[in-house]
């Protein structure tokens, strides 16, 4: 047998020893979390044969396509094209289509991130096929069962094999729920890995290539708003109250508001109009949005990820919700949970605008290395599990 043939045999057997790793993403906040994992897999020598699965929960160019381009995410190996629907409809469609590819490809490990319907659906399918599940961003709890994401978190964590946590509260919840200590790994936050990577890229990008550069010239001093939680935008009186509070704040500080499709549809349906001092835009790409919020005086949001990104960059953040599953952003970071009461929102915004914003620090292990820690852990523990 020639040396070349033997080398090929060796390569083939090394390939066959690699574990097949599925990485799942479906909705906008997932894309920032898988990007660092995929970048690290490409860079490092890990014993994995990765496949990217996009469920298609989000599908518009502005909610999905542009993130793949900007975050350097490769074209998915599988696109399930499930689209929108009721929770049951969307979850069921993802499950049926994901099961089919799992049966064909027989992955060894499925990585799910965050708390969206795609996270839940793919975790259930994998586990029922005896495929091991790694949950990235495990253990977060808002305690609010009216929030669909809380149900997704609880169910996903109930059946996961690895728990990768971003903050100490995650660790505490999982231990209190009886999860084995040796399966819980405090690794930091892939979303923050991505943030730092993109901040570096932004520094090198000509400002003229970003649509928000023009906005920043028009409004040298501004705040940023995002709103999309059903609890904030699905109820006409609640949404009207929030817009009133924002309108009041925008008399002192113009607010730039990239509007989520759900919110835009509801504003139209309820006939709610905002003053011109609230500048509404289409959903923005990651770089355009980063370019905007990194220089904001204040961010008002009901997003989960933005509470963390503002803490990592030291930008004052008011969370327009009654609770947060990310308490580290309040305890150590720049975040304040202000609820939905317009008077409280206005008072807290005034406090920040008068220069009395609370100081913050960057939480432990939010250092850009979470993806490395996750993949090292999986390589060390996932390849010997049989
Ligand atoms: C989903 C996640 C939420 C996450 C949010 C980020 C769940 C339960 N919710 O909520 O945790 O914070 O994504 O955006 O998984 N739509 C479009 N284009 C798209 C996608 C959606 O127009 O590409 C519209 C559709 O009308 C759809 C609505 O937005 O019905 C809501 O989308 P959906 O994925 O159901 O929930 P989100 O509110 O986006």
Short mmCIF file of C-alpha atoms and ligand atoms in Angstrom, two decimals:
data_model
loop_
_atom_site.label_atom_id
_atom_site.label_comp_id
_atom_site.label_asym_id
_atom_site.label_seq_id
_atom_site.Cartn_x
_atom_site.Cartn_y
_atom_site.Cartn_z
CA UNK A 1 0.00 0.00 0.00
CA UNK A 2 1.43 3.40 -0.93
CA UNK A 3 2.19 6.10 1.64
CA UNK A 4 -0.43 8.35 0.03
CA UNK A 5 -3.13 5.77 0.45
CA UNK A 6 -2.19 5.19 4.06
CA UNK A 7 -2.33 8.93 4.75
CA UNK A 8 -5.79 9.08 3.18
CA UNK A 9 -6.87 6.18 5.36
CA UNK A 10 -5.55 7.97 8.41
CA UNK A 11 -7.38 11.17 7.43
CA UNK A 12 -10.56 9.24 6.80
CA UNK A 13 -10.40 7.55 10.15
CA UNK A 14 -9.66 10.89 11.90
CA UNK A 15 -12.73 12.34 10.11
CA UNK A 16 -14.84 9.40 11.18
CA UNK A 17 -13.75 9.90 14.81
CA UNK A 18 -15.04 13.49 14.68
CA UNK A 19 -18.38 14.00 16.36
CA UNK A 20 -21.10 15.46 14.19
CA UNK A 21 -22.15 18.75 15.74
CA UNK A 22 -25.35 20.56 14.80
CA UNK A 23 -25.56 24.26 15.60
CA UNK A 24 -29.10 25.61 15.52
CA UNK A 25 -30.26 29.19 14.96
CA UNK A 26 -33.68 30.51 14.09
CA UNK A 27 -34.38 34.07 15.17
CA UNK A 28 -32.50 37.34 15.12
CA UNK A 29 -31.02 37.15 18.63
CA UNK A 30 -29.64 33.67 17.87
CA UNK A 31 -27.45 34.82 15.02
CA UNK A 32 -25.11 36.89 17.23
CA UNK A 33 -24.70 33.90 19.52
CA UNK A 34 -23.80 31.27 16.93
CA UNK A 35 -21.41 33.54 15.00
CA UNK A 36 -18.50 33.30 17.51
CA UNK A 37 -18.94 29.51 17.79
CA UNK A 38 -18.72 29.13 14.02
CA UNK A 39 -15.75 31.48 13.77
CA UNK A 40 -13.92 29.56 16.48
CA UNK A 41 -14.74 26.19 14.90
CA UNK A 42 -13.28 27.44 11.64
CA UNK A 43 -10.14 28.73 13.34
CA UNK A 44 -9.43 25.94 15.81
CA UNK A 45 -8.80 22.24 15.57
CA UNK A 46 -11.72 20.70 17.34
CA UNK A 47 -12.85 17.08 17.06
CA UNK A 48 -16.13 18.15 15.48
CA UNK A 49 -17.73 17.95 12.09
CA UNK A 50 -20.12 20.95 12.30
CA UNK A 51 -23.39 21.54 10.45
CA UNK A 52 -25.36 24.77 10.61
CA UNK A 53 -29.16 24.55 10.77
CA UNK A 54 -31.30 27.68 10.24
CA UNK A 55 -34.93 26.99 11.15
CA UNK A 56 -36.18 30.06 9.28
CA UNK A 57 -38.18 31.34 12.29
CA UNK A 58 -37.00 34.76 11.14
CA UNK A 59 -36.73 35.05 7.39
CA UNK A 60 -36.77 38.69 6.16
CA UNK A 61 -33.52 40.14 4.84
CA UNK A 62 -33.66 42.72 7.67
CA UNK A 63 -34.34 40.13 10.38
CA UNK A 64 -32.08 37.33 9.10
CA UNK A 65 -30.16 37.65 5.79
CA UNK A 66 -28.22 40.79 6.67
CA UNK A 67 -26.99 39.22 9.93
CA UNK A 68 -25.53 36.25 8.07
CA UNK A 69 -23.58 38.64 5.86
CA UNK A 70 -22.35 41.00 8.58
CA UNK A 71 -21.59 38.38 11.21
CA UNK A 72 -19.68 36.23 8.68
CA UNK A 73 -22.01 33.27 9.21
CA UNK A 74 -21.68 30.72 6.40
CA UNK A 75 -24.67 29.63 4.35
CA UNK A 76 -26.59 27.12 6.49
CA UNK A 77 -26.21 23.45 5.61
CA UNK A 78 -29.94 23.15 6.24
CA UNK A 79 -32.65 25.79 6.01
CA UNK A 80 -35.98 24.59 7.42
CA UNK A 81 -37.98 27.61 6.12
CA UNK A 82 -40.65 27.43 8.81
CA UNK A 83 -41.58 31.14 8.86
CA UNK A 84 -44.11 32.77 11.20
CA UNK A 85 -47.16 31.23 12.85
CA UNK A 86 -48.74 30.62 16.23
CA UNK A 87 -46.36 29.21 18.84
CA UNK A 88 -47.75 25.70 18.36
CA UNK A 89 -47.65 25.93 14.59
CA UNK A 90 -44.12 27.32 14.46
CA UNK A 91 -42.72 24.94 17.10
CA UNK A 92 -44.39 21.94 15.47
CA UNK A 93 -43.10 22.79 12.00
CA UNK A 94 -39.55 23.17 13.30
CA UNK A 95 -39.80 19.84 15.13
CA UNK A 96 -41.04 17.89 12.12
CA UNK A 97 -38.43 19.32 9.77
CA UNK A 98 -35.57 19.11 12.25
CA UNK A 99 -36.40 15.50 13.07
CA UNK A 100 -36.07 14.58 9.42
CA UNK A 101 -32.53 15.94 9.12
CA UNK A 102 -31.52 14.45 12.48
CA UNK A 103 -32.68 11.04 11.27
CA UNK A 104 -30.69 11.46 8.06
CA UNK A 105 -27.53 12.94 9.56
CA UNK A 106 -27.48 11.37 13.03
CA UNK A 107 -25.73 14.21 14.88
CA UNK A 108 -23.84 13.38 18.10
CA UNK A 109 -24.40 16.77 19.72
CA UNK A 110 -26.90 19.56 19.06
CA UNK A 111 -26.05 23.06 20.28
CA UNK A 112 -29.05 25.32 20.88
CA UNK A 113 -28.71 28.95 21.98
CA UNK A 114 -30.97 31.36 23.85
CA UNK A 115 -34.66 30.98 24.48
CA UNK A 116 -36.64 31.27 21.25
CA UNK A 117 -39.08 28.72 19.85
CA UNK A 118 -36.32 27.22 17.66
CA UNK A 119 -34.24 26.56 20.80
CA UNK A 120 -37.06 24.64 22.46
CA UNK A 121 -38.19 22.74 19.36
CA UNK A 122 -34.75 21.46 18.37
CA UNK A 123 -33.78 20.54 21.93
CA UNK A 124 -36.89 18.36 22.28
CA UNK A 125 -36.36 16.65 18.92
CA UNK A 126 -32.69 15.92 19.62
CA UNK A 127 -33.29 14.58 23.11
CA UNK A 128 -36.05 12.24 21.96
CA UNK A 129 -33.65 10.83 19.39
CA UNK A 130 -31.07 10.29 22.17
CA UNK A 131 -28.85 13.03 20.78
CA UNK A 132 -27.01 15.06 23.40
CA UNK A 133 -28.06 18.69 23.79
CA UNK A 134 -25.84 21.61 24.78
CA UNK A 135 -27.71 24.75 25.84
CA UNK A 136 -25.79 27.98 25.47
CA UNK A 137 -27.19 30.75 27.74
CA UNK A 138 -28.71 28.23 30.14
CA UNK A 139 -30.20 28.87 33.57
CA UNK A 140 -31.60 32.38 33.03
CA UNK A 141 -34.97 32.85 34.74
CA UNK A 142 -37.35 35.80 34.77
CA UNK A 143 -39.84 33.95 36.97
CA UNK A 144 -42.51 35.25 34.60
CA UNK A 145 -44.46 32.36 33.10
CA UNK A 146 -46.46 34.75 30.90
CA UNK A 147 -43.28 35.20 28.87
CA UNK A 148 -42.98 32.57 26.12
CA UNK A 149 -39.19 32.65 26.46
CA UNK A 150 -39.41 31.60 30.14
CA UNK A 151 -41.24 28.42 29.12
CA UNK A 152 -38.67 27.82 26.39
CA UNK A 153 -35.82 28.23 28.91
CA UNK A 154 -37.36 25.93 31.50
CA UNK A 155 -38.15 23.14 29.04
CA UNK A 156 -34.80 23.36 27.26
CA UNK A 157 -32.91 23.24 30.54
CA UNK A 158 -35.05 20.34 31.77
CA UNK A 159 -33.60 18.12 29.03
CA UNK A 160 -30.14 19.53 28.23
CA UNK A 161 -26.88 17.65 28.84
CA UNK A 162 -24.53 20.64 29.00
CA UNK A 163 -25.46 23.97 30.56
CA UNK A 164 -23.31 26.89 29.47
CA UNK A 165 -24.11 29.87 31.66
CA UNK A 166 -23.42 33.56 31.19
CA UNK A 167 -23.83 34.81 34.74
CA UNK A 168 -23.89 33.51 38.31
CA UNK A 169 -27.69 33.61 38.59
CA UNK A 170 -27.82 30.94 35.86
CA UNK A 171 -25.58 28.69 37.90
CA UNK A 172 -27.68 29.21 41.02
CA UNK A 173 -30.99 28.48 39.28
CA UNK A 174 -29.71 25.29 37.69
CA UNK A 175 -28.28 24.00 40.97
CA UNK A 176 -31.53 24.86 42.78
CA UNK A 177 -33.40 22.90 40.10
CA UNK A 178 -31.21 19.87 40.80
CA UNK A 179 -29.02 19.87 37.69
CA UNK A 180 -25.71 18.00 38.12
CA UNK A 181 -22.95 20.40 39.07
CA UNK A 182 -20.43 18.76 36.74
CA UNK A 183 -22.66 19.57 33.74
CA UNK A 184 -22.90 23.31 34.47
CA UNK A 185 -20.16 25.54 33.04
CA UNK A 186 -19.83 29.24 33.73
CA UNK A 187 -18.20 30.31 30.46
CA UNK A 188 -19.12 33.96 29.92
CA UNK A 189 -21.23 35.11 27.01
CA UNK A 190 -21.00 34.35 23.28
CA UNK A 191 -23.11 37.43 22.57
CA UNK A 192 -20.39 39.56 24.14
CA UNK A 193 -17.70 37.66 22.16
CA UNK A 194 -19.58 38.77 19.08
CA UNK A 195 -20.03 42.33 20.34
CA UNK A 196 -16.27 42.83 20.82
CA UNK A 197 -15.51 41.27 17.44
CA UNK A 198 -17.96 43.60 15.71
CA UNK A 199 -16.78 46.68 17.64
CA UNK A 200 -13.28 46.02 16.28
CA UNK A 201 -14.66 45.61 12.76
CA UNK A 202 -16.69 48.79 13.10
CA UNK A 203 -13.52 50.74 13.89
CA UNK A 204 -12.10 49.75 10.50
CA UNK A 205 -15.30 50.32 8.51
CA UNK A 206 -15.72 53.63 6.62
CA UNK A 207 -18.55 55.47 8.43
CA UNK A 208 -20.08 56.36 5.06
CA UNK A 209 -21.03 52.70 4.48
CA UNK A 210 -23.50 52.76 7.39
CA UNK A 211 -27.00 54.20 7.12
CA UNK A 212 -26.99 55.26 10.79
CA UNK A 213 -24.03 57.61 10.23
CA UNK A 214 -26.40 60.05 8.55
CA UNK A 215 -28.87 59.76 11.44
CA UNK A 216 -26.09 60.51 13.91
CA UNK A 217 -25.17 63.64 11.95
CA UNK A 218 -28.80 64.80 12.02
CA UNK A 219 -29.14 64.05 15.77
CA UNK A 220 -25.78 64.53 17.52
CA UNK A 221 -27.38 63.73 20.89
CA UNK A 222 -29.95 60.94 20.96
CA UNK A 223 -31.39 57.93 22.73
CA UNK A 224 -32.24 54.54 21.22
CA UNK A 225 -35.45 52.57 21.66
CA UNK A 226 -36.36 48.97 20.88
CA UNK A 227 -39.69 47.34 21.75
CA UNK A 228 -41.02 43.99 20.61
CA UNK A 229 -42.20 41.90 23.59
CA UNK A 230 -45.82 40.79 23.18
CA UNK A 231 -46.43 42.02 26.77
CA UNK A 232 -45.46 45.54 25.66
CA UNK A 233 -46.71 45.78 22.11
CA UNK A 234 -49.76 43.51 21.80
CA UNK A 235 -52.03 45.52 24.12
CA UNK A 236 -53.33 48.83 22.66
CA UNK A 237 -53.49 50.78 25.96
CA UNK A 238 -50.09 49.50 27.14
CA UNK A 239 -48.40 50.34 23.84
CA UNK A 240 -50.04 53.78 23.74
CA UNK A 241 -48.78 54.47 27.29
CA UNK A 242 -45.23 53.52 26.36
CA UNK A 243 -45.29 55.71 23.24
CA UNK A 244 -46.58 58.61 25.36
CA UNK A 245 -43.71 58.23 27.81
CA UNK A 246 -41.22 58.02 24.94
CA UNK A 247 -42.78 61.09 23.32
CA UNK A 248 -42.29 63.02 26.56
CA UNK A 249 -38.64 61.98 26.84
CA UNK A 250 -38.04 62.80 23.18
CA UNK A 251 -38.87 66.47 23.87
CA UNK A 252 -35.49 66.63 25.67
CA UNK A 253 -33.62 63.92 23.78
CA UNK A 254 -34.56 62.77 20.27
CA UNK A 255 -35.15 59.02 20.22
CA UNK A 256 -34.23 56.74 17.35
CA UNK A 257 -36.47 53.69 17.19
CA UNK A 258 -35.79 50.81 14.77
CA UNK A 259 -39.20 49.17 14.71
CA UNK A 260 -39.64 45.39 14.90
CA UNK A 261 -42.24 44.00 12.40
CA UNK A 262 -44.56 42.91 15.24
CA UNK A 263 -44.47 46.41 16.75
CA UNK A 264 -44.93 48.17 13.42
CA UNK A 265 -47.98 46.03 12.63
CA UNK A 266 -49.52 46.79 16.02
CA UNK A 267 -48.86 50.53 15.91
CA UNK A 268 -50.69 50.57 12.59
CA UNK A 269 -53.52 48.32 13.78
CA UNK A 270 -54.10 50.36 16.98
CA UNK A 271 -53.78 53.71 15.13
CA UNK A 272 -50.98 54.90 17.44
CA UNK A 273 -48.85 57.72 16.07
CA UNK A 274 -45.56 58.98 17.43
CA UNK A 275 -44.25 62.58 17.25
CA UNK A 276 -41.43 63.48 14.86
CA UNK A 277 -38.96 63.56 17.75
CA UNK A 278 -39.25 59.77 17.79
CA UNK A 279 -37.49 58.78 14.58
CA UNK A 280 -38.79 55.42 13.42
CA UNK A 281 -36.66 53.29 11.09
CA UNK A 282 -36.79 49.81 9.60
CA UNK A 283 -35.10 47.06 11.67
CA UNK A 284 -31.37 47.75 11.39
CA UNK A 285 -28.49 45.48 10.52
CA UNK A 286 -26.13 44.52 13.36
CA UNK A 287 -23.42 47.00 12.34
CA UNK A 288 -25.85 49.82 11.72
CA UNK A 289 -27.47 49.24 15.09
CA UNK A 290 -24.14 48.92 16.91
CA UNK A 291 -22.96 52.13 15.26
CA UNK A 292 -26.09 53.76 16.66
CA UNK A 293 -26.42 52.43 20.22
CA UNK A 294 -22.72 52.55 21.13
CA UNK A 295 -22.89 56.37 21.13
CA UNK A 296 -26.38 56.77 22.60
CA UNK A 297 -26.93 58.82 25.79
CA UNK A 298 -29.54 56.31 26.82
CA UNK A 299 -31.10 53.06 25.61
CA UNK A 300 -34.73 52.14 26.39
CA UNK A 301 -35.55 48.55 25.55
CA UNK A 302 -37.43 45.36 26.29
CA UNK A 303 -34.82 43.20 24.57
CA UNK A 304 -32.76 40.68 26.53
CA UNK A 305 -29.52 40.92 24.59
CA UNK A 306 -29.42 44.70 24.52
CA UNK A 307 -29.49 44.84 28.34
CA UNK A 308 -26.25 42.86 28.20
CA UNK A 309 -24.60 44.67 25.30
CA UNK A 310 -25.21 48.07 26.95
CA UNK A 311 -23.73 46.75 30.19
CA UNK A 312 -20.67 45.46 28.33
CA UNK A 313 -20.13 48.88 26.70
CA UNK A 314 -21.12 50.95 29.77
CA UNK A 315 -24.15 52.65 28.21
CA UNK A 316 -27.10 53.58 30.49
CA UNK A 317 -30.05 51.26 29.84
CA UNK A 318 -33.66 51.36 31.03
CA UNK A 319 -35.49 48.05 30.66
CA UNK A 320 -39.19 48.55 30.02
CA UNK A 321 -40.30 45.32 31.66
CA UNK A 322 -41.37 44.22 35.13
CA UNK A 323 -38.46 41.79 35.49
CA UNK A 324 -35.26 40.62 33.92
CA UNK A 325 -33.74 37.15 33.53
CA UNK A 326 -30.36 38.88 33.37
CA UNK A 327 -29.95 40.34 36.88
CA UNK A 328 -26.18 40.77 36.54
CA UNK A 329 -26.87 43.72 34.23
CA UNK A 330 -28.68 45.43 37.11
CA UNK A 331 -26.44 44.29 39.99
CA UNK A 332 -23.14 45.05 38.27
CA UNK A 333 -24.05 46.74 35.00
CA UNK A 334 -25.69 49.92 33.76
CA UNK A 335 -29.21 48.51 33.53
CA UNK A 336 -32.27 49.58 35.55
CA UNK A 337 -35.55 47.68 35.29
CA UNK A 338 -38.24 50.35 35.25
CA UNK A 339 -41.44 48.49 34.34
CA UNK A 340 -44.12 49.93 32.10
CA UNK A 341 -45.42 52.81 34.17
CA UNK A 342 -44.94 55.96 32.06
CA UNK A 343 -44.27 58.18 35.11
CA UNK A 344 -41.46 55.90 36.35
CA UNK A 345 -39.94 55.61 32.86
CA UNK A 346 -39.88 59.41 32.47
CA UNK A 347 -38.42 59.93 35.96
CA UNK A 348 -35.61 57.41 35.38
CA UNK A 349 -34.83 58.89 31.96
CA UNK A 350 -34.63 62.38 33.49
CA UNK A 351 -32.25 61.07 36.14
CA UNK A 352 -29.89 59.80 33.44
CA UNK A 353 -30.19 62.93 31.32
CA UNK A 354 -29.31 65.08 34.32
CA UNK A 355 -26.01 63.19 34.59
CA UNK A 356 -26.98 60.89 37.45
CA UNK A 357 -26.70 57.56 35.64
CA UNK A 358 -25.59 54.59 37.70
CA UNK A 359 -22.06 53.37 37.21
CA UNK A 360 -21.44 49.84 36.00
CA UNK A 361 -18.74 47.26 35.50
CA UNK A 362 -18.32 44.49 32.97
CA UNK A 363 -19.38 41.15 34.51
CA UNK A 364 -16.89 38.34 35.10
CA UNK A 365 -15.84 36.35 32.03
CA UNK A 366 -17.52 38.71 29.59
CA UNK A 367 -14.16 38.87 27.90
CA UNK A 368 -14.68 37.62 24.35
CA UNK A 369 -13.57 34.04 25.09
CA UNK A 370 -16.87 32.25 25.77
CA UNK A 371 -16.96 30.36 22.46
CA UNK A 372 -13.46 29.01 23.07
CA UNK A 373 -14.46 27.82 26.55
CA UNK A 374 -17.63 26.17 25.24
CA UNK A 375 -15.88 24.30 22.44
CA UNK A 376 -13.01 23.23 24.68
CA UNK A 377 -15.50 21.91 27.22
CA UNK A 378 -17.47 20.03 24.58
CA UNK A 379 -14.26 18.64 23.12
CA UNK A 380 -13.08 17.48 26.54
CA UNK A 381 -16.36 16.01 27.72
CA UNK A 382 -18.41 15.43 24.57
CA UNK A 383 -16.06 13.10 22.73
CA UNK A 384 -15.67 10.58 25.52
CA UNK A 385 -19.34 10.23 26.37
CA UNK A 386 -20.00 7.55 23.81
C1 LIG B 1 -38.96 36.14 18.56
C2 LIG B 1 -38.64 35.40 19.87
C3 LIG B 1 -38.20 36.40 20.91
C4 LIG B 1 -37.06 37.27 20.41
C5 LIG B 1 -37.50 37.92 19.11
C6 LIG B 1 -36.43 38.79 18.51
C7 LIG B 1 -39.95 33.40 20.42
C8 LIG B 1 -41.06 32.89 21.25
N1 LIG B 1 -39.84 34.75 20.39
O1 LIG B 1 -40.05 37.00 18.81
O2 LIG B 1 -37.75 35.69 22.06
O3 LIG B 1 -36.75 38.23 21.38
O4 LIG B 1 -37.82 36.89 18.18
O5 LIG B 1 -36.90 39.42 17.35
O6 LIG B 1 -39.24 32.64 19.81
N2 LIG B 1 -41.87 38.83 11.25
C9 LIG B 1 -41.50 39.38 10.06
N3 LIG B 1 -40.30 38.99 9.52
C10 LIG B 1 -39.49 38.08 10.10
C11 LIG B 1 -39.89 37.52 11.32
C12 LIG B 1 -41.07 37.90 11.88
O7 LIG B 1 -42.19 40.20 9.49
O8 LIG B 1 -38.40 37.78 9.55
C13 LIG B 1 -43.14 39.26 11.85
C14 LIG B 1 -44.28 38.29 11.59
O9 LIG B 1 -45.43 39.01 11.40
C15 LIG B 1 -44.39 37.53 12.89
C16 LIG B 1 -43.97 38.58 13.92
O10 LIG B 1 -42.99 39.38 13.26
O11 LIG B 1 -45.67 37.04 13.08
C17 LIG B 1 -43.38 38.01 15.16
O12 LIG B 1 -42.32 37.09 14.85
P1 LIG B 1 -42.03 35.80 15.79
O13 LIG B 1 -40.83 35.07 15.30
O14 LIG B 1 -43.29 35.04 15.95
O15 LIG B 1 -41.77 36.42 17.19
P2 LIG B 1 -40.89 37.65 17.62
O16 LIG B 1 -41.80 38.65 18.21
O17 LIG B 1 -39.98 38.11 16.52
#
